[in-house]
CSV table of C-alpha atoms and ligand atoms in Angstrom, one decimal:
chain,number,residue,atom,x,y,z
A,618,MET,CA,130.1,129.5,105.6
A,619,SER,CA,127.5,126.7,105.3
A,620,ASP,CA,128.3,123.3,106.7
A,621,PHE,CA,126.6,122.0,103.6
A,622,SER,CA,127.9,121.8,100.0
A,623,PHE,CA,127.2,119.9,96.8
A,624,THR,CA,129.9,119.2,94.3
A,625,ILE,CA,129.1,117.6,90.9
A,626,GLU,CA,132.1,115.6,89.8
A,627,HIS,CA,130.8,114.1,86.6
A,628,THR,CA,127.7,114.4,84.4
A,629,ASP,CA,126.6,112.0,81.8
A,630,GLY,CA,123.4,113.1,80.0
A,631,ALA,CA,121.1,114.2,82.7
A,632,SER,CA,122.8,111.9,85.2
A,633,ARG,CA,125.1,113.3,87.8
A,634,ALA,CA,127.8,111.9,90.1
A,635,GLY,CA,128.4,114.2,93.1
A,636,VAL,CA,129.3,114.6,96.7
A,637,PHE,CA,126.8,116.1,99.2
A,638,THR,CA,128.6,117.2,102.3
A,639,THR,CA,126.7,117.6,105.6
A,640,PRO,CA,127.8,118.4,109.2
A,641,HIS,CA,127.9,114.6,109.8
A,642,GLY,CA,129.9,113.7,106.7
A,643,ARG,CA,129.6,113.1,103.0
A,644,VAL,CA,127.2,111.3,100.8
A,645,ASP,CA,128.4,110.1,97.4
A,646,THR,CA,125.5,110.6,95.0
A,647,PRO,CA,123.4,109.2,93.4
A,648,ALA,CA,122.6,107.4,96.7
A,649,PHE,CA,119.8,105.3,98.3
A,650,MET,CA,119.0,106.3,101.9
A,651,ALA,CA,117.7,103.5,104.1
A,652,VAL,CA,114.5,104.4,106.1
A,653,GLY,CA,114.6,104.3,109.8
A,654,THR,CA,111.1,105.5,110.5
A,655,LEU,CA,111.2,104.9,114.3
A,656,ALA,CA,115.0,105.6,114.6
A,657,THR,CA,115.8,102.1,113.4
A,658,VAL,CA,116.2,100.7,109.9
A,659,LYS,CA,114.0,97.7,110.7
A,660,ALA,CA,116.1,94.6,111.7
A,661,LEU,CA,119.4,96.2,110.9
A,662,ASP,CA,122.2,97.5,113.2
A,663,PRO,CA,124.0,100.7,112.3
A,664,ASP,CA,127.1,98.5,111.9
A,665,ASP,CA,125.3,96.6,109.1
A,666,LEU,CA,124.5,99.8,107.3
A,667,ARG,CA,128.1,101.1,107.6
A,668,ALA,CA,129.4,97.7,106.3
A,669,MET,CA,127.3,97.9,103.2
A,670,GLY,CA,128.4,101.5,102.5
A,671,ALA,CA,125.2,103.3,103.4
A,672,GLN,CA,126.0,106.9,104.2
A,673,MET,CA,122.8,108.7,105.0
A,674,ILE,CA,119.6,107.4,106.6
A,675,LEU,CA,116.1,108.7,107.4
A,676,GLY,CA,113.9,109.2,110.4
A,677,ASN,CA,110.3,110.3,110.5
A,678,ALA,CA,109.0,113.3,112.4
A,679,TYR,CA,105.4,112.1,112.7
A,680,HIS,CA,106.3,108.7,114.1
A,681,LEU,CA,109.1,110.0,116.4
A,682,HIS,CA,106.9,112.9,117.7
A,683,LEU,CA,104.3,110.3,118.8
A,684,ARG,CA,106.8,107.8,120.2
A,685,PRO,CA,109.0,108.3,122.1
A,686,GLY,CA,108.5,112.1,121.6
A,687,ASP,CA,110.8,114.6,119.9
A,688,GLU,CA,111.6,116.3,123.2
A,689,THR,CA,112.7,113.0,124.7
A,690,ILE,CA,115.0,112.5,121.7
A,691,ARG,CA,116.3,116.0,122.1
A,692,ASP,CA,117.0,115.5,125.8
A,693,LEU,CA,118.9,112.3,124.9
A,694,GLY,CA,121.2,114.2,122.6
A,695,GLY,CA,119.3,114.2,119.3
A,696,LEU,CA,118.6,111.5,116.8
A,697,HIS,CA,122.2,110.8,115.9
A,698,ALA,CA,123.2,110.0,119.5
A,699,PHE,CA,119.8,108.3,120.2
A,700,MET,CA,120.2,105.7,117.5
A,701,ALA,CA,124.0,105.5,117.5
A,702,TRP,CA,124.4,106.7,113.9
A,703,ASP,CA,127.0,109.3,113.5
A,704,GLY,CA,126.6,109.8,109.7
A,705,PRO,CA,124.2,112.1,107.9
A,706,VAL,CA,120.5,111.9,108.8
A,707,LEU,CA,117.4,113.3,107.1
A,708,THR,CA,113.9,113.6,108.7
A,709,ASP,CA,110.7,113.6,106.7
A,710,SER,CA,108.2,116.1,108.0
A,711,GLY,CA,105.3,113.7,108.5
A,712,GLY,CA,103.2,115.3,105.7
A,713,PHE,CA,102.9,112.0,103.9
A,714,GLN,CA,101.9,110.1,107.1
A,715,VAL,CA,99.3,112.7,108.3
A,716,PHE,CA,97.7,112.9,104.8
A,717,SER,CA,97.6,109.1,104.6
A,718,LEU,CA,95.3,109.0,107.6
A,719,GLU,CA,92.2,109.1,105.3
A,720,GLY,CA,89.1,110.2,107.2
A,721,LEU,CA,91.2,111.1,110.3
A,722,ARG,CA,92.1,114.7,109.5
A,723,THR,CA,90.9,118.2,109.0
A,724,VAL,CA,93.0,120.5,106.7
A,725,SER,CA,93.0,124.2,107.1
A,726,GLU,CA,95.3,127.0,106.0
A,727,ASP,CA,96.9,126.9,109.5
A,728,GLY,CA,97.7,123.2,109.4
A,729,VAL,CA,96.2,119.7,109.9
A,730,GLU,CA,94.3,118.2,112.8
A,731,PHE,CA,94.5,114.4,113.0
A,732,ARG,CA,94.2,111.5,115.3
A,733,SER,CA,97.2,109.6,116.4
A,734,HIS,CA,97.3,106.1,114.9
A,735,LEU,CA,98.6,104.8,118.3
A,736,ASP,CA,95.9,106.0,120.7
A,737,GLY,CA,93.4,108.0,118.8
A,738,SER,CA,94.3,111.3,120.6
A,739,LEU,CA,93.6,114.5,118.7
A,740,ARG,CA,96.8,116.2,117.4
A,741,ALA,CA,97.7,119.2,115.3
A,742,PHE,CA,100.6,119.9,113.0
A,743,SER,CA,101.4,123.3,111.6
A,744,PRO,CA,104.4,124.2,109.5
A,745,GLU,CA,105.9,125.9,112.6
A,746,SER,CA,105.2,123.0,115.0
A,747,VAL,CA,106.7,120.5,112.5
A,748,MET,CA,109.9,122.6,112.2
A,749,ARG,CA,110.2,122.6,116.0
A,750,ILE,CA,109.8,118.8,116.0
A,751,GLU,CA,112.5,118.4,113.3
A,752,ARG,CA,114.7,120.8,115.2
A,753,ASN,CA,114.4,118.7,118.4
A,754,LEU,CA,115.2,115.6,116.4
A,755,GLY,CA,118.3,117.3,115.0
A,756,ALA,CA,118.7,115.7,111.6
A,757,ASP,CA,121.1,117.3,109.1
A,758,VAL,CA,118.4,117.7,106.5
A,759,ILE,CA,114.8,118.6,107.5
A,760,MET,CA,111.9,118.5,105.1
A,761,GLN,CA,109.3,121.2,104.9
A,762,PHE,CA,105.7,120.3,106.0
A,763,ASP,CA,103.7,119.9,102.8
A,764,HIS,CA,100.2,119.0,101.7
A,765,VAL,CA,100.4,115.5,100.1
A,766,ILE,CA,97.6,114.3,97.8
A,767,PRO,CA,96.9,110.9,96.0
A,768,GLY,CA,98.7,110.4,92.8
A,769,GLN,CA,95.7,110.6,90.5
A,770,SER,CA,94.3,113.8,91.9
A,771,ASP,CA,92.6,116.2,89.4
A,772,GLU,CA,94.1,119.5,88.5
A,773,PRO,CA,92.1,121.7,91.0
A,774,THR,CA,92.9,119.4,93.9
A,775,ALA,CA,96.6,119.2,92.9
A,776,ARG,CA,96.8,123.0,92.4
A,777,ASP,CA,95.2,123.7,95.8
A,778,ALA,CA,97.6,121.4,97.6
A,779,SER,CA,100.7,122.6,95.7
A,780,GLU,CA,99.9,126.2,96.4
A,781,ARG,CA,99.2,125.5,100.0
A,782,SER,CA,102.6,123.7,100.2
A,783,LEU,CA,104.3,126.8,98.8
A,784,ARG,CA,102.7,129.0,101.5
A,785,TRP,CA,103.6,126.5,104.1
A,786,LEU,CA,107.2,126.5,102.9
A,787,ALA,CA,107.4,130.2,103.5
A,788,ARG,CA,106.2,129.6,107.1
A,789,CYS,CA,108.7,126.8,107.6
A,790,ALA,CA,111.5,129.0,106.4
A,791,ALA,CA,110.4,131.9,108.6
A,792,GLU,CA,110.3,129.5,111.6
A,793,VAL,CA,113.8,128.2,110.9
A,794,GLY,CA,114.9,131.8,110.4
A,795,ARG,CA,113.9,132.7,113.9
A,796,TRP,CA,116.1,130.1,115.4
A,797,GLU,CA,119.3,131.3,117.1
A,798,PRO,CA,122.4,130.3,115.0
A,799,GLY,CA,123.8,127.0,116.4
A,800,GLY,CA,121.1,126.9,119.1
A,801,SER,CA,120.7,123.2,118.9
A,802,GLY,CA,124.2,122.3,117.8
A,803,ALA,CA,125.0,121.6,114.1
A,804,GLU,CA,123.3,123.5,111.2
A,805,GLN,CA,120.2,122.0,109.7
A,806,ALA,CA,119.3,122.3,106.0
A,807,LEU,CA,115.6,122.9,105.2
A,808,PHE,CA,114.6,121.2,101.9
A,809,PRO,CA,111.5,122.5,100.1
A,810,ILE,CA,109.3,119.9,98.3
A,811,VAL,CA,108.1,120.3,94.7
A,812,GLN,CA,104.4,119.1,94.5
A,813,GLY,CA,101.9,119.3,91.7
A,814,GLY,CA,100.7,115.8,91.1
A,815,ILE,CA,100.9,114.5,87.6
A,816,HIS,CA,100.2,118.0,86.1
A,817,GLU,CA,103.1,119.4,84.2
A,818,SER,CA,102.1,123.0,84.4
A,819,LEU,CA,101.7,122.8,88.2
A,820,ARG,CA,105.0,121.0,88.6
A,821,ARG,CA,106.7,123.8,86.6
A,822,ALA,CA,105.0,126.5,88.5
A,823,ALA,CA,105.9,124.9,91.9
A,824,ALA,CA,109.6,124.3,90.9
A,825,ARG,CA,109.9,127.9,89.6
A,826,SER,CA,108.2,129.4,92.7
A,827,ILE,CA,110.5,127.5,95.1
A,828,ARG,CA,113.6,128.3,93.0
A,829,ASP,CA,112.8,132.0,93.0
A,830,SER,CA,111.9,132.1,96.7
A,831,GLY,CA,115.3,131.3,98.2
A,832,ASP,CA,118.8,129.8,97.9
A,833,TRP,CA,117.9,126.3,98.9
A,834,ILE,CA,120.6,123.8,99.8
A,835,GLY,CA,118.7,121.0,98.1
A,836,TYR,CA,115.2,120.2,96.7
A,837,GLY,CA,112.7,117.5,97.5
A,838,ILE,CA,110.4,116.1,94.8
A,839,GLY,CA,107.3,114.8,96.5
A,840,GLY,CA,103.9,113.2,95.6
A,841,LEU,CA,105.3,110.6,93.2
A,842,SER,CA,105.0,106.8,93.4
A,843,VAL,CA,101.6,107.4,95.2
A,844,GLY,CA,99.3,105.5,92.8
A,845,GLU,CA,100.1,107.1,89.4
A,846,ALA,CA,101.4,105.0,86.5
A,847,LYS,CA,105.2,104.7,86.2
A,848,PRO,CA,105.4,106.5,82.8
A,849,GLU,CA,103.6,109.4,84.4
A,850,MET,CA,106.2,109.6,87.2
A,851,TYR,CA,109.1,109.4,84.7
A,852,ARG,CA,107.5,112.2,82.6
A,853,ILE,CA,107.1,114.5,85.7
A,854,LEU,CA,110.7,113.8,86.7
A,855,GLY,CA,111.9,115.0,83.3
A,856,VAL,CA,109.8,118.2,83.8
A,857,VAL,CA,111.1,118.8,87.3
A,858,ASP,CA,114.7,118.1,86.2
A,859,SER,CA,114.5,120.9,83.6
A,860,GLU,CA,113.2,123.4,86.1
A,861,LEU,CA,115.5,122.9,89.2
A,862,PRO,CA,118.9,124.4,89.6
A,863,ARG,CA,121.5,121.9,88.3
A,864,ASP,CA,124.0,122.6,91.1
A,865,ARG,CA,121.9,121.4,94.0
A,866,PRO,CA,121.0,117.9,95.1
A,867,ARG,CA,117.5,116.6,94.1
A,868,TYR,CA,115.8,114.1,96.4
A,869,LEU,CA,113.0,112.0,95.0
A,870,MET,CA,110.9,111.1,98.1
A,871,GLY,CA,109.6,107.6,98.9
A,872,VAL,CA,110.6,106.0,95.6
A,873,GLY,CA,112.7,102.9,96.0
A,874,PHE,CA,112.0,100.1,93.5
A,875,PRO,CA,115.2,99.3,91.7
A,876,GLU,CA,113.8,100.2,88.2
A,877,ASP,CA,112.6,103.6,89.6
A,878,LEU,CA,116.1,104.4,91.0
A,879,VAL,CA,117.7,103.7,87.6
A,880,GLU,CA,115.0,105.7,85.8
A,881,GLY,CA,115.3,108.5,88.3
A,882,VAL,CA,119.1,108.7,87.9
A,883,ARG,CA,118.6,109.0,84.2
A,884,ARG,CA,116.5,112.1,84.9
A,885,GLY,CA,118.9,113.9,87.2
A,886,VAL,CA,117.8,112.6,90.6
A,887,ASP,CA,120.6,112.4,93.3
A,888,LEU,CA,118.9,111.0,96.4
A,889,PHE,CA,116.2,108.3,97.0
A,890,ASP,CA,114.5,106.7,100.0
A,891,CYS,CA,111.9,104.0,100.5
A,892,VAL,CA,110.6,101.5,103.0
A,893,ALA,CA,110.2,98.9,100.2
A,894,PRO,CA,113.5,97.0,100.7
A,895,THR,CA,112.9,96.3,104.4
A,896,ARG,CA,109.1,95.9,104.1
A,897,MET,CA,109.4,93.5,101.2
A,898,GLY,CA,112.2,91.7,102.9
A,899,ARG,CA,110.0,91.0,105.9
A,900,ASN,CA,107.4,89.6,103.5
A,901,GLY,CA,109.9,87.3,101.9
A,902,ALA,CA,110.6,89.2,98.7
A,903,ALA,CA,114.2,89.8,97.5
A,904,PHE,CA,115.5,92.0,94.8
A,905,THR,CA,117.8,90.3,92.3
A,906,ARG,CA,119.4,91.4,89.1
A,907,ASP,CA,117.0,89.2,87.3
A,908,GLY,CA,113.9,90.6,88.9
A,909,ARG,CA,112.2,90.0,92.2
A,910,LEU,CA,111.8,86.6,93.8
A,911,ASN,CA,109.6,85.3,96.7
A,912,ILE,CA,111.8,83.1,98.9
A,913,LYS,CA,108.8,81.2,100.3
A,914,ARG,CA,108.1,79.5,96.9
A,915,ALA,CA,108.6,75.8,96.8
A,916,GLU,CA,111.0,76.0,93.9
A,917,PHE,CA,113.7,77.3,96.4
A,918,ARG,CA,113.4,74.3,98.7
A,919,LEU,CA,116.7,72.7,97.6
A,920,ASP,CA,118.3,75.7,95.9
A,921,LYS,CA,121.9,76.1,97.0
A,922,ARG,CA,122.5,79.4,95.3
A,923,PRO,CA,122.6,82.7,97.1
A,924,LEU,CA,119.7,85.1,96.7
A,925,ASP,CA,121.7,86.9,93.9
A,926,GLU,CA,124.8,85.4,92.6
A,927,ASP,CA,126.4,88.8,91.9
A,928,CYS,CA,125.6,90.2,95.4
A,929,ASP,CA,128.4,90.6,97.9
A,930,CYS,CA,126.2,91.3,100.9
A,931,SER,CA,126.8,89.3,104.1
A,932,ALA,CA,123.6,87.2,103.5
A,933,CYS,CA,124.6,86.2,99.9
A,934,ARG,CA,128.2,85.5,100.9
A,935,ARG,CA,127.1,82.9,103.5
A,936,PHE,CA,123.6,81.5,103.0
A,937,ALA,CA,121.7,79.5,100.4
A,938,ARG,CA,118.2,80.3,99.2
A,939,ALA,CA,117.1,77.0,100.7
A,940,TYR,CA,118.3,78.0,104.1
A,941,ILE,CA,116.7,81.4,104.0
A,942,ARG,CA,113.4,79.8,102.8
A,943,HIS,CA,113.6,77.4,105.7
A,944,LEU,CA,113.9,80.4,108.1
A,945,PHE,CA,110.8,82.0,106.6
A,946,MET,CA,108.8,78.8,106.7
A,947,ALA,CA,109.8,78.3,110.4
A,948,ASP,CA,109.1,82.0,111.3
A,949,GLU,CA,112.7,82.5,112.4
A,950,ILE,CA,113.6,86.2,112.8
A,951,LEU,CA,117.0,85.7,111.1
A,952,GLY,CA,115.1,85.2,107.8
A,953,LEU,CA,113.5,88.7,108.1
A,954,ARG,CA,116.9,90.2,108.9
A,955,LEU,CA,118.8,88.5,106.1
A,956,LEU,CA,116.3,89.6,103.4
A,957,SER,CA,116.1,93.1,104.8
A,958,LEU,CA,119.9,93.3,104.8
A,959,HIS,CA,120.2,92.0,101.3
A,960,ASN,CA,117.5,94.3,99.8
A,961,VAL,CA,119.0,97.5,101.4
A,962,HIS,CA,122.5,96.4,100.3
A,963,PHE,CA,121.1,95.8,96.8
A,964,LEU,CA,119.9,99.4,96.4
A,965,VAL,CA,122.9,101.0,98.0
A,966,ARG,CA,125.1,98.9,95.6
A,967,LEU,CA,122.9,99.7,92.7
A,968,MET,CA,123.5,103.5,93.2
A,969,ARG,CA,127.2,102.9,93.7
A,970,ASP,CA,127.3,101.1,90.3
A,971,ALA,CA,125.3,103.9,88.7
A,972,ARG,CA,127.8,106.4,90.1
A,973,THR,CA,130.7,104.4,88.5
A,974,ALA,CA,128.9,104.3,85.2
A,975,ILE,CA,128.3,108.1,85.3
A,976,ARG,CA,132.0,108.6,86.0
A,977,ASP,CA,133.0,106.3,83.2
A,978,GLY,CA,130.6,108.1,80.8
A,979,THR,CA,128.7,104.8,80.2
A,980,SER,CA,125.6,105.4,82.2
A,981,ASP,CA,123.1,105.3,79.2
A,982,ALA,CA,124.3,101.8,78.1
A,983,TRP,CA,124.6,100.7,81.7
A,984,SER,CA,121.1,101.7,82.7
A,985,ARG,CA,119.5,100.2,79.5
A,986,ASP,CA,121.4,96.9,80.1
A,987,TRP,CA,120.4,96.9,83.8
A,988,LEU,CA,116.8,97.5,83.1
A,989,ALA,CA,116.6,94.9,80.3
A,990,ARG,CA,118.0,92.2,82.5
A,991,TYR,CA,115.9,93.2,85.6
A,992,GLN,CA,112.7,93.2,83.6
A,993,SER,CA,113.5,90.0,81.5
A,994,ARG,CA,111.9,87.7,84.0
A,995,PRO,CA,108.3,87.9,85.2
A,996,VAL,CA,108.0,89.1,88.8
A,997,THR,CA,107.2,86.1,91.0
A,998,SER,CA,105.8,87.9,94.1
A,999,GLU,CA,103.4,90.7,95.0
B,600,ZN,ZN1,122.8,89.8,98.9
């Protein structure tokens, strides 16, 4: 018996409301997963995440391998114990990070050589070594090591990377298959990643090849929101939705703008993650139902309203825009914390609302109304 299961409770069009069960608890889907790259969701305490209803969070294999070291985390009891988060955790493989180091890497069939962004030391990742890193970290869901390319890559480049990712998936699965059952405690689920850029035929081929190669617990959709136009991303999501098994969770990697979550749910996506809410929060940008606002603007100097009048996060329940603006202008760290908290809460709540609409059978109207309101006001930042 697997420690993992996925139950779809309601469908509405292509949208699904489900429950993904892991060894560390359940995740009600669709869900936004907050990103704790370095074993911390920046500026937030695990208690903050629990209070807002976040159920699953991320760590990053590349960053944690470099610092403090995956073996150190293993010796301290694994990622859950290390960061005092007893709920479900997913680790990204580091493929995105390694391939983002433009000019600092050599790709071969065996793997990738790159220089650490911390000290310039030469490092190597292979599918097998990344699996061992993710095993040491001990997350519930571990992502395969894949070859990530820029969003607008041409067909030959995308085909080469996608086919290499499929070969690397087989090596990841073989490495995981060699592990002794229960050797490091709880079971871990290896998710494959569908690549193929913006090329429909490559996406179909990758999805079919992965689907036919094993009985996967869930599926990652990678290589989107990396520079391609949004309509391209939505088109590819529709293609992948039609090719993946309906009874397994689909995780759209690194996509976390509110409009993209709503559009993704409309196309059968169950899980999302992104650094956007915390990164933007540290830069002074807040999500609201009427679009994004930049709290540093002078117009908020005397504004007594909360960031979003419909938001029930602990920042909006207590503080005015004018106060948070003051914190930013004075470089007070509470300002970064409050906007990070609000933005993550906003996305967690957004997916909870989407789930309710799917259960009520009103998700089409709900998502259209939501998008119309969100896009009705010009974006005032970034
Ligand atoms: Zn709020």
